[in-house]
PDB file of C-alpha atoms in Angstrom:
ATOM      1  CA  UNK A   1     -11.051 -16.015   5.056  1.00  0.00           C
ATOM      2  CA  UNK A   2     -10.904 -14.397   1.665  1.00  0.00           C
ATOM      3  CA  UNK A   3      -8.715 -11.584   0.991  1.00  0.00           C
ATOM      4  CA  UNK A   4      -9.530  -8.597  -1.469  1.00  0.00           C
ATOM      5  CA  UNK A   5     -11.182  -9.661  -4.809  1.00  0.00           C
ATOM      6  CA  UNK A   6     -10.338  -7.981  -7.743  1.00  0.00           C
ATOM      7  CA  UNK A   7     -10.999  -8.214 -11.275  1.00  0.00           C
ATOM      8  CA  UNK A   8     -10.167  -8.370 -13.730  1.00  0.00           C
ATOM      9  CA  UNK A   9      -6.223  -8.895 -13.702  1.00  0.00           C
ATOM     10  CA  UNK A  10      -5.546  -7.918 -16.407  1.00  0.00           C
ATOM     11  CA  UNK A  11      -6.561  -5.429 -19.043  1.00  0.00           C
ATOM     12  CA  UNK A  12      -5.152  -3.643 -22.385  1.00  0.00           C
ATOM     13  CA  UNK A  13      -7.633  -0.987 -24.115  1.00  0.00           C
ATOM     14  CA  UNK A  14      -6.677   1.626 -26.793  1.00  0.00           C
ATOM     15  CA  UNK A  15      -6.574   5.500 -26.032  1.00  0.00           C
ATOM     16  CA  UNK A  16     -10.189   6.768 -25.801  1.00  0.00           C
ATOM     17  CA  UNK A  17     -11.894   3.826 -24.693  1.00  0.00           C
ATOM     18  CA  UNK A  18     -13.620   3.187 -21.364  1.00  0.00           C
ATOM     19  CA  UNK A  19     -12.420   0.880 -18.632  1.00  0.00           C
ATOM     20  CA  UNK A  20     -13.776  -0.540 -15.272  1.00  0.00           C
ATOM     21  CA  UNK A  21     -12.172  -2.001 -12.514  1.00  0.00           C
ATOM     22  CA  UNK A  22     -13.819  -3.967  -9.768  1.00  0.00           C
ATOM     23  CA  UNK A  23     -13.323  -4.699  -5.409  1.00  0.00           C
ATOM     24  CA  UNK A  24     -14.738  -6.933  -3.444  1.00  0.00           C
ATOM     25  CA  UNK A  25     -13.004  -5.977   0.065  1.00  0.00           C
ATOM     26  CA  UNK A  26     -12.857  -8.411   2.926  1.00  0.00           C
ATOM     27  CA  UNK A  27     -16.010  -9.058   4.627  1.00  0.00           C
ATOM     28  CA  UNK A  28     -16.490  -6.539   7.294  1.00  0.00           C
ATOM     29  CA  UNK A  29     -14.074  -3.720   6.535  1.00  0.00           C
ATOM     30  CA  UNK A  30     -16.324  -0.773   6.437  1.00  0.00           C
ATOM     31  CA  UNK A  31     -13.213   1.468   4.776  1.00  0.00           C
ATOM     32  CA  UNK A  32     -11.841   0.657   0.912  1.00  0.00           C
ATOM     33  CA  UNK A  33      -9.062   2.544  -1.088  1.00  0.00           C
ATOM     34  CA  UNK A  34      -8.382   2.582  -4.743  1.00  0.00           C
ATOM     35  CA  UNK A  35      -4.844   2.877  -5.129  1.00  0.00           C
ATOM     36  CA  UNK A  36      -2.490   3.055  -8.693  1.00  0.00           C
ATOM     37  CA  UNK A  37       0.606   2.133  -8.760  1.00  0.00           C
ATOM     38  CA  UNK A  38       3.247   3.640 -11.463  1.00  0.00           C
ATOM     39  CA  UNK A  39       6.065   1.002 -12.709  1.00  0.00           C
ATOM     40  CA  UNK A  40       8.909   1.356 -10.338  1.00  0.00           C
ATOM     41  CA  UNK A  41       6.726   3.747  -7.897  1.00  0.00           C
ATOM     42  CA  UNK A  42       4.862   3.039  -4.511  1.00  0.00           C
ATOM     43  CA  UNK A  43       1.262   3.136  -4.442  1.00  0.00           C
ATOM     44  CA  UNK A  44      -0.700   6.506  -4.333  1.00  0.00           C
ATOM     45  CA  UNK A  45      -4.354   6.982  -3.059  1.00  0.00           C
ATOM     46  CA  UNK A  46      -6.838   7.841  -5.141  1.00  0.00           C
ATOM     47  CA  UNK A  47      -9.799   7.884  -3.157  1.00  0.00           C
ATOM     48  CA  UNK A  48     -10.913   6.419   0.185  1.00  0.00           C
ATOM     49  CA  UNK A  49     -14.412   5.154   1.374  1.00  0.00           C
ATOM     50  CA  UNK A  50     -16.399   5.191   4.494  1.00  0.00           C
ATOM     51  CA  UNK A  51     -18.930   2.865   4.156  1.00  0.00           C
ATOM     52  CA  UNK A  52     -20.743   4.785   1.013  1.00  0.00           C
ATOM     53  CA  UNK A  53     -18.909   7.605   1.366  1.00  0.00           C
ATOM     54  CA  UNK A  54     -16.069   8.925  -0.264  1.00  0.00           C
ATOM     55  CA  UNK A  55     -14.259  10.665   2.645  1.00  0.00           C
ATOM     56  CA  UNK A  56     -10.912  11.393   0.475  1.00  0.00           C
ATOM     57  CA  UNK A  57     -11.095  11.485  -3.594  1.00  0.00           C
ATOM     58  CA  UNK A  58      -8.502  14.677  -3.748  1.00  0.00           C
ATOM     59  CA  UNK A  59      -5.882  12.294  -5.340  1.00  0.00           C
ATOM     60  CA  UNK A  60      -8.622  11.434  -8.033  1.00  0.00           C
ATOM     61  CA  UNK A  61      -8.924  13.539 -11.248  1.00  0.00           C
ATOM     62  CA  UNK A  62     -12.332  13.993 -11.507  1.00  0.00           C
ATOM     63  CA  UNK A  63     -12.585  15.169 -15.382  1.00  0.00           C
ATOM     64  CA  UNK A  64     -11.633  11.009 -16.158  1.00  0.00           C
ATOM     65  CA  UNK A  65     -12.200   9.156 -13.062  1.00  0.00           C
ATOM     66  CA  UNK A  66     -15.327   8.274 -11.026  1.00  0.00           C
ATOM     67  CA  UNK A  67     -15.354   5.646  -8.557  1.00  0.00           C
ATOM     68  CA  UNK A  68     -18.645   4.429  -6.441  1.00  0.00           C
ATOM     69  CA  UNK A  69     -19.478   2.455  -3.939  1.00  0.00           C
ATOM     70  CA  UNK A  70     -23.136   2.281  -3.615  1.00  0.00           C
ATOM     71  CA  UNK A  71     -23.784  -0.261  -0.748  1.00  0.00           C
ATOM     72  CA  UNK A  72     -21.109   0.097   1.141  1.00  0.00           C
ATOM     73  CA  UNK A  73     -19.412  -3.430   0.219  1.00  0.00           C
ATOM     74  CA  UNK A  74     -18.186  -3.833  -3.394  1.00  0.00           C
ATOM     75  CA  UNK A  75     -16.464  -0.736  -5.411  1.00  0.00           C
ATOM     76  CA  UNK A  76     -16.266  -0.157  -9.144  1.00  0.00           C
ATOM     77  CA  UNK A  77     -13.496   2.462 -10.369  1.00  0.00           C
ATOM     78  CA  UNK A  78     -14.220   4.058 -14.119  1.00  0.00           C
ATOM     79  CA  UNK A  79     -11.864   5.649 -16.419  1.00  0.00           C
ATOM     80  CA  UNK A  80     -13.665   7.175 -19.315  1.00  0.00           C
ATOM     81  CA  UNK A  81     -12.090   8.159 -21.606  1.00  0.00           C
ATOM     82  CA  UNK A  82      -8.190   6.270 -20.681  1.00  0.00           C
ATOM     83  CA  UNK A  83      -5.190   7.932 -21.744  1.00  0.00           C
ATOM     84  CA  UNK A  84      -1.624   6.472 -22.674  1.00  0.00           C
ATOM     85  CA  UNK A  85      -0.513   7.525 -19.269  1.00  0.00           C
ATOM     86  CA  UNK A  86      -3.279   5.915 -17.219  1.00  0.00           C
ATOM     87  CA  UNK A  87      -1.441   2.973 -17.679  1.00  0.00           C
ATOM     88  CA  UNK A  88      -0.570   1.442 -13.995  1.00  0.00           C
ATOM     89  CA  UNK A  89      -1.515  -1.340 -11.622  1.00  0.00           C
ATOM     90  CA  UNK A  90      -4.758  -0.108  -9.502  1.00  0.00           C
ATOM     91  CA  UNK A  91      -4.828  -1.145  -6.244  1.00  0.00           C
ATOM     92  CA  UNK A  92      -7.816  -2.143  -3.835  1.00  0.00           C
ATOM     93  CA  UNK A  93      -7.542  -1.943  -0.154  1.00  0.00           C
ATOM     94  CA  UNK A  94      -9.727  -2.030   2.483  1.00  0.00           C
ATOM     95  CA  UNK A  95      -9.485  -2.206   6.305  1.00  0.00           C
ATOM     96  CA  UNK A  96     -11.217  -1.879   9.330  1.00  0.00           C
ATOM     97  CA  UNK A  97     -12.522   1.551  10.441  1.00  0.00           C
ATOM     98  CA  UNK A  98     -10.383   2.893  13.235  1.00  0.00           C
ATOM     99  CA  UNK A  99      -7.453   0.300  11.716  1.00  0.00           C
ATOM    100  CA  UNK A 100      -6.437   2.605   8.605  1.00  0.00           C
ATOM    101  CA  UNK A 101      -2.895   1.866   9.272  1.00  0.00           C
ATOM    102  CA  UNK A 102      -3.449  -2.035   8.589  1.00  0.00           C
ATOM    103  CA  UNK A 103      -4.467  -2.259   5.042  1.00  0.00           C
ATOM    104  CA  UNK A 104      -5.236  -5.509   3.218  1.00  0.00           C
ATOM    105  CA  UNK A 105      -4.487  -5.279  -0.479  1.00  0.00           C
ATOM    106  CA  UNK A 106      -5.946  -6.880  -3.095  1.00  0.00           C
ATOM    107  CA  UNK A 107      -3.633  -8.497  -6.230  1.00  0.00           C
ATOM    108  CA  UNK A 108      -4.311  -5.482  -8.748  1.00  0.00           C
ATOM    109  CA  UNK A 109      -5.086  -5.076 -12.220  1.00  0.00           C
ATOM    110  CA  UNK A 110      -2.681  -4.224 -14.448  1.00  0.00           C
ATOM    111  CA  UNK A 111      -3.695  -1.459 -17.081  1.00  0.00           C
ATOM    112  CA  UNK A 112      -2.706  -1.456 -20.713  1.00  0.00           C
ATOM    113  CA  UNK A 113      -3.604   2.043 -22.889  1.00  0.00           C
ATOM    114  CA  UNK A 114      -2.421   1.259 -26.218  1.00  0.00           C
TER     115      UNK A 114
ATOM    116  CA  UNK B   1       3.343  12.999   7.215  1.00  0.00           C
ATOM    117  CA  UNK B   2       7.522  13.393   7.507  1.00  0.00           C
ATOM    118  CA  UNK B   3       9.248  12.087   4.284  1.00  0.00           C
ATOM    119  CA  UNK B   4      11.306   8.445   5.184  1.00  0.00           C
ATOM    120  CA  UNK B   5      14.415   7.934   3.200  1.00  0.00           C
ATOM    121  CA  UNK B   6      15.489   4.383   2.114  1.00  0.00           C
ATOM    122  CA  UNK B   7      18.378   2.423   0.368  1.00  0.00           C
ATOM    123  CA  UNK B   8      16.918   1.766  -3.133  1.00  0.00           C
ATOM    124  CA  UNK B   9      18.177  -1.871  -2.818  1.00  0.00           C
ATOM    125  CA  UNK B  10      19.348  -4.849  -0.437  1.00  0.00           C
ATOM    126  CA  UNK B  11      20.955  -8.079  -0.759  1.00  0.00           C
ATOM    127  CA  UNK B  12      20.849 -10.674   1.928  1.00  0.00           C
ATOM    128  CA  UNK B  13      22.184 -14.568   2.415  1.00  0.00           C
ATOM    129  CA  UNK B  14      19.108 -16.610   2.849  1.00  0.00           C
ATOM    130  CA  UNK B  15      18.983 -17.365   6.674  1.00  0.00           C
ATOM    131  CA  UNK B  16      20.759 -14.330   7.592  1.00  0.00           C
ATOM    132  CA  UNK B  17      19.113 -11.765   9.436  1.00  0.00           C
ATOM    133  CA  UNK B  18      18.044  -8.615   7.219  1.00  0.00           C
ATOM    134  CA  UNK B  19      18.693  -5.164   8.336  1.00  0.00           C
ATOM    135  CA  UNK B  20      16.446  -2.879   6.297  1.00  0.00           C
ATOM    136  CA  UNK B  21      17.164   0.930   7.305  1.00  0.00           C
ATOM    137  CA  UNK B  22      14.670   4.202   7.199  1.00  0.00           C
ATOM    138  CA  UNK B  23      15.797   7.437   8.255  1.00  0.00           C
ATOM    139  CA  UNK B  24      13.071   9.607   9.286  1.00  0.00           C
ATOM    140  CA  UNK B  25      14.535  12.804  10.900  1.00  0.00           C
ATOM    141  CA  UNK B  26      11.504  15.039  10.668  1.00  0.00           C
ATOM    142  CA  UNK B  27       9.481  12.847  12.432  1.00  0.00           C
ATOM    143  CA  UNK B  28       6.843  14.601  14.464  1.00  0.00           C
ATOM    144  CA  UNK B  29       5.706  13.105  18.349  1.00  0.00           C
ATOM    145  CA  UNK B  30       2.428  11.818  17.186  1.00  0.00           C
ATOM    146  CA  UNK B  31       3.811   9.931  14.507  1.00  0.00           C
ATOM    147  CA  UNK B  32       4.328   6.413  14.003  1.00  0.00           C
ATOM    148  CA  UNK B  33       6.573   4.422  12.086  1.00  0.00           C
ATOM    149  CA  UNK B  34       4.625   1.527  10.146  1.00  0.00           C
ATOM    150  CA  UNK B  35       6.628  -1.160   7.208  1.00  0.00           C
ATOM    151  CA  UNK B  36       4.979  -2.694   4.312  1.00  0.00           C
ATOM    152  CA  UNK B  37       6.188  -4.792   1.624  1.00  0.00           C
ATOM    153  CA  UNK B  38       5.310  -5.781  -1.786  1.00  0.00           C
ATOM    154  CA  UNK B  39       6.437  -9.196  -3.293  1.00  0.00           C
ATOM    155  CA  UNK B  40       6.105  -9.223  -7.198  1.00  0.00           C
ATOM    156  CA  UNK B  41       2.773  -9.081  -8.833  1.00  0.00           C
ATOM    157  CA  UNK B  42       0.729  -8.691  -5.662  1.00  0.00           C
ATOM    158  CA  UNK B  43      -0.292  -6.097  -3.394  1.00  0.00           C
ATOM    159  CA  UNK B  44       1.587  -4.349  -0.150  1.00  0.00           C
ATOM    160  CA  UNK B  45       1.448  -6.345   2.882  1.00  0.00           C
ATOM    161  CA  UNK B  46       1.209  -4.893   6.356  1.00  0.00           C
ATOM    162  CA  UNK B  47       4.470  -6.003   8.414  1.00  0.00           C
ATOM    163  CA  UNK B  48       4.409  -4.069  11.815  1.00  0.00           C
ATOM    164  CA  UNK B  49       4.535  -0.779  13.132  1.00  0.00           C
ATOM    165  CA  UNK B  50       5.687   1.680  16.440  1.00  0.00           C
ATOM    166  CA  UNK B  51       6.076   4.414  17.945  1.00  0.00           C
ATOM    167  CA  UNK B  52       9.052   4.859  20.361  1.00  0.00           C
ATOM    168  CA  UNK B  53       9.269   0.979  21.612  1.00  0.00           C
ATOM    169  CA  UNK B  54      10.609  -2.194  19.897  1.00  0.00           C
ATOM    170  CA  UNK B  55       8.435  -4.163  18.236  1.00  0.00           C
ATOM    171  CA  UNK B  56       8.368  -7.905  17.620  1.00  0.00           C
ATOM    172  CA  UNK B  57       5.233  -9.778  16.113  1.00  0.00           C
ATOM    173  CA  UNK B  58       5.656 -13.319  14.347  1.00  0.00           C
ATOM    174  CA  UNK B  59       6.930 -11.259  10.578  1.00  0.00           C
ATOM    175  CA  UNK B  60       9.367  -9.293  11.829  1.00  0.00           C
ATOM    176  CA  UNK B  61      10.912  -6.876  14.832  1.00  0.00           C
ATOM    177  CA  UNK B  62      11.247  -2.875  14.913  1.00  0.00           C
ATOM    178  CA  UNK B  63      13.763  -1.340  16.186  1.00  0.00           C
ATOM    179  CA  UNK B  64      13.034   2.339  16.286  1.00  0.00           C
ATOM    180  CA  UNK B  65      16.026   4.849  18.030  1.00  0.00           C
ATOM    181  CA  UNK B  66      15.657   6.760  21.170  1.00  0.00           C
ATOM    182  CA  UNK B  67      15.781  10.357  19.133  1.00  0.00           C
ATOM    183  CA  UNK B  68      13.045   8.774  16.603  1.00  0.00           C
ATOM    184  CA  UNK B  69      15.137   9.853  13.793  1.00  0.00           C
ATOM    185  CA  UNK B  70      15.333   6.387  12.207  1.00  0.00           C
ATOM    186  CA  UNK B  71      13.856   3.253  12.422  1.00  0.00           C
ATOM    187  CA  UNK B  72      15.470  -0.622  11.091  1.00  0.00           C
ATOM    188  CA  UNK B  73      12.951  -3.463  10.013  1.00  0.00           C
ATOM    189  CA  UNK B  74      15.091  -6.936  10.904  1.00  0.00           C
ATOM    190  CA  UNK B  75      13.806 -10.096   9.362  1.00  0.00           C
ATOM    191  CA  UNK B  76      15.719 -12.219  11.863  1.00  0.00           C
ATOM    192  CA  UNK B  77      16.305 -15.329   9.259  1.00  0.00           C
ATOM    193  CA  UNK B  78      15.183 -14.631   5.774  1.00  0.00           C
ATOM    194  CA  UNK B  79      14.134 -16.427   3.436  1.00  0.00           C
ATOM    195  CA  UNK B  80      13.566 -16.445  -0.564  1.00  0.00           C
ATOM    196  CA  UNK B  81       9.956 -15.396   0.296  1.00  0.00           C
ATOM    197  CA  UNK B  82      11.393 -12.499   1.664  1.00  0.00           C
ATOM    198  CA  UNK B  83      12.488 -11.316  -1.336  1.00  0.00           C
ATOM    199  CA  UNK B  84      10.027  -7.934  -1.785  1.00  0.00           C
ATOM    200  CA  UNK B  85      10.108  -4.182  -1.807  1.00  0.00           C
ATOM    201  CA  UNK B  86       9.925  -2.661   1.825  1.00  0.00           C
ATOM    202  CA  UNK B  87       8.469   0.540   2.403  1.00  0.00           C
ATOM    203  CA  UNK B  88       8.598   2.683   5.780  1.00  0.00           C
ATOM    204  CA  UNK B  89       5.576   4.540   5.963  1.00  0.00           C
ATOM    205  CA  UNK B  90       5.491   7.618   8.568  1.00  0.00           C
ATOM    206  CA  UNK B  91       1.768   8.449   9.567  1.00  0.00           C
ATOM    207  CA  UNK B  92       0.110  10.349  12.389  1.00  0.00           C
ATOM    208  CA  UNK B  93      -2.310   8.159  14.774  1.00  0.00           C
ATOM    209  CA  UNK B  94      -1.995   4.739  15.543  1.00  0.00           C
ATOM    210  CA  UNK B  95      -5.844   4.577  15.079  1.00  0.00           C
ATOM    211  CA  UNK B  96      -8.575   6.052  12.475  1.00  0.00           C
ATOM    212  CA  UNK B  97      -8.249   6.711   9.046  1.00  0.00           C
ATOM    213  CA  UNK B  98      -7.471  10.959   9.060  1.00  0.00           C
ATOM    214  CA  UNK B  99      -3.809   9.967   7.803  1.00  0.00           C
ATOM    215  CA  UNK B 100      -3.537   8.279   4.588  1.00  0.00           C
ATOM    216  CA  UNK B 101      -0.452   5.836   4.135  1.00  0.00           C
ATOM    217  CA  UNK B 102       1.555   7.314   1.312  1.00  0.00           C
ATOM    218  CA  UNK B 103       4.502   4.805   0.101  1.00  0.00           C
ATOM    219  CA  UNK B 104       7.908   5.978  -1.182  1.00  0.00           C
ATOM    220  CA  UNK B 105       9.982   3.809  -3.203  1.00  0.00           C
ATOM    221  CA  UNK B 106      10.711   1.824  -0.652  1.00  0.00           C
ATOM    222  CA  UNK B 107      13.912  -0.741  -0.423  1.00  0.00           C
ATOM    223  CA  UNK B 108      14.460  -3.387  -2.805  1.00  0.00           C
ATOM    224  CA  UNK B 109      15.114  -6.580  -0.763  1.00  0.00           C
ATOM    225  CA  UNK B 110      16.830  -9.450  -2.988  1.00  0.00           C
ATOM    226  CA  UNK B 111      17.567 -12.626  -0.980  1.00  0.00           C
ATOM    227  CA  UNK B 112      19.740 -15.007  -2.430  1.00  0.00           C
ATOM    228  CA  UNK B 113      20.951 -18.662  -1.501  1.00  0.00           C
TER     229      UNK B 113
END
């Protein structure tokens, strides 16, 4: 069974620019987090999904970052316009409704704001 | 969800057991006591989790003490694989999604040979 697809892995962007991230979860899991990760800090949620709908974005500052999730499956997180201090790992997860406590992460990508 | 307190770091003897500690003294009744851990470069990994009772599954065993105030994660022979950050999580409902997980710093486990 595949695990939590994410891409891209990797990705270094000046100040200013936009930048998209992109979940697959495992097939299935009708709940999917976006995480970010600070260097040296645990994970923090930015916003959890239900199916299509965001049931928890209070983590995610709204002026920068929108996230959707349009059918339910895949999940596409936006940061327009990144700042020096977006730079982090951002997380995927995703898990089975009623299973929150058992979440399977995906690898990350690692954000560079130059 | 109470706040969990952990040693920053950890060294163990590969195939020695590893005794990673949490304190969580203002745990509340309804909630449980769940471990992750994050090997370099990749996302957290579910380990276990409990509520008052041992645990045991094929990763790792719980032990959780009678007053609930803290909680030990024992790797009974580890291994370099084991080599991770561990976090204890403390979250209300074993079930659902109300709670979200939110992850300290967690312990830095280093096993050596």
């Amino acid at each position: 069974e595949a695990g939590v697809v994410q891409s891209p892995r990797y990705k270094i962007i000046e100040k200013k620019q936009p930048v998209a991230f992109w979940c697959n979860p495992i097939s299935g899991h009708n709940t999917l987090y976006w995480y970010r990760q600070n260097l040296g800090q645990g994970p923090e949620l930015l916003i959890r999904y239900e199916n299509e709908e965001a049931v928890d974005d209070s983590q995610l500052p709204k002026d920068r970052f929108s996230a959707e999730r349009l059918k339910g499956v895949d999940s596409t997180l936006k940061i327009q316009p990144a700042e020096l201090g977006d730079s982090a790992v951002y997380l995927c997860a995703s898990s089975f409704s009623g299973r929150g406590y058992e979440q399977y992460f995906g690898p990350g990508t690692r954000l560079t704001v130059t | 969800d109470a706040k969990t307190t952990q040693p920053p770091s950890m060294d163990c003897a590969e195939g020695r057991a590893a005794n990673l500690p949490c304190n969580h003294s203002t745990i509340s009744g309804n909630e449980y006591v769940y471990w992750y851990r994050q090997i370099h470069s990749q996302g957290p990994q579910y380990i276990i989790h409990g509520l008052k009772n041992n645990e045991t599954n094929e990763m790792a065993s719980l032990i959780i003490t009678e007053d609930r105030k803290s909680s030990t994660l024992i790797l009974p022979h580890a291994t370099l694989r084991d080599t991770a950050v561990y976090y204890c999580i403390v979250r209300a409902g074993d079930t659902g999604t109300a709670s979200k997980l939110t992850f300290g710093t967690g312990t830095r486990l280093q096993v050596t040979l």
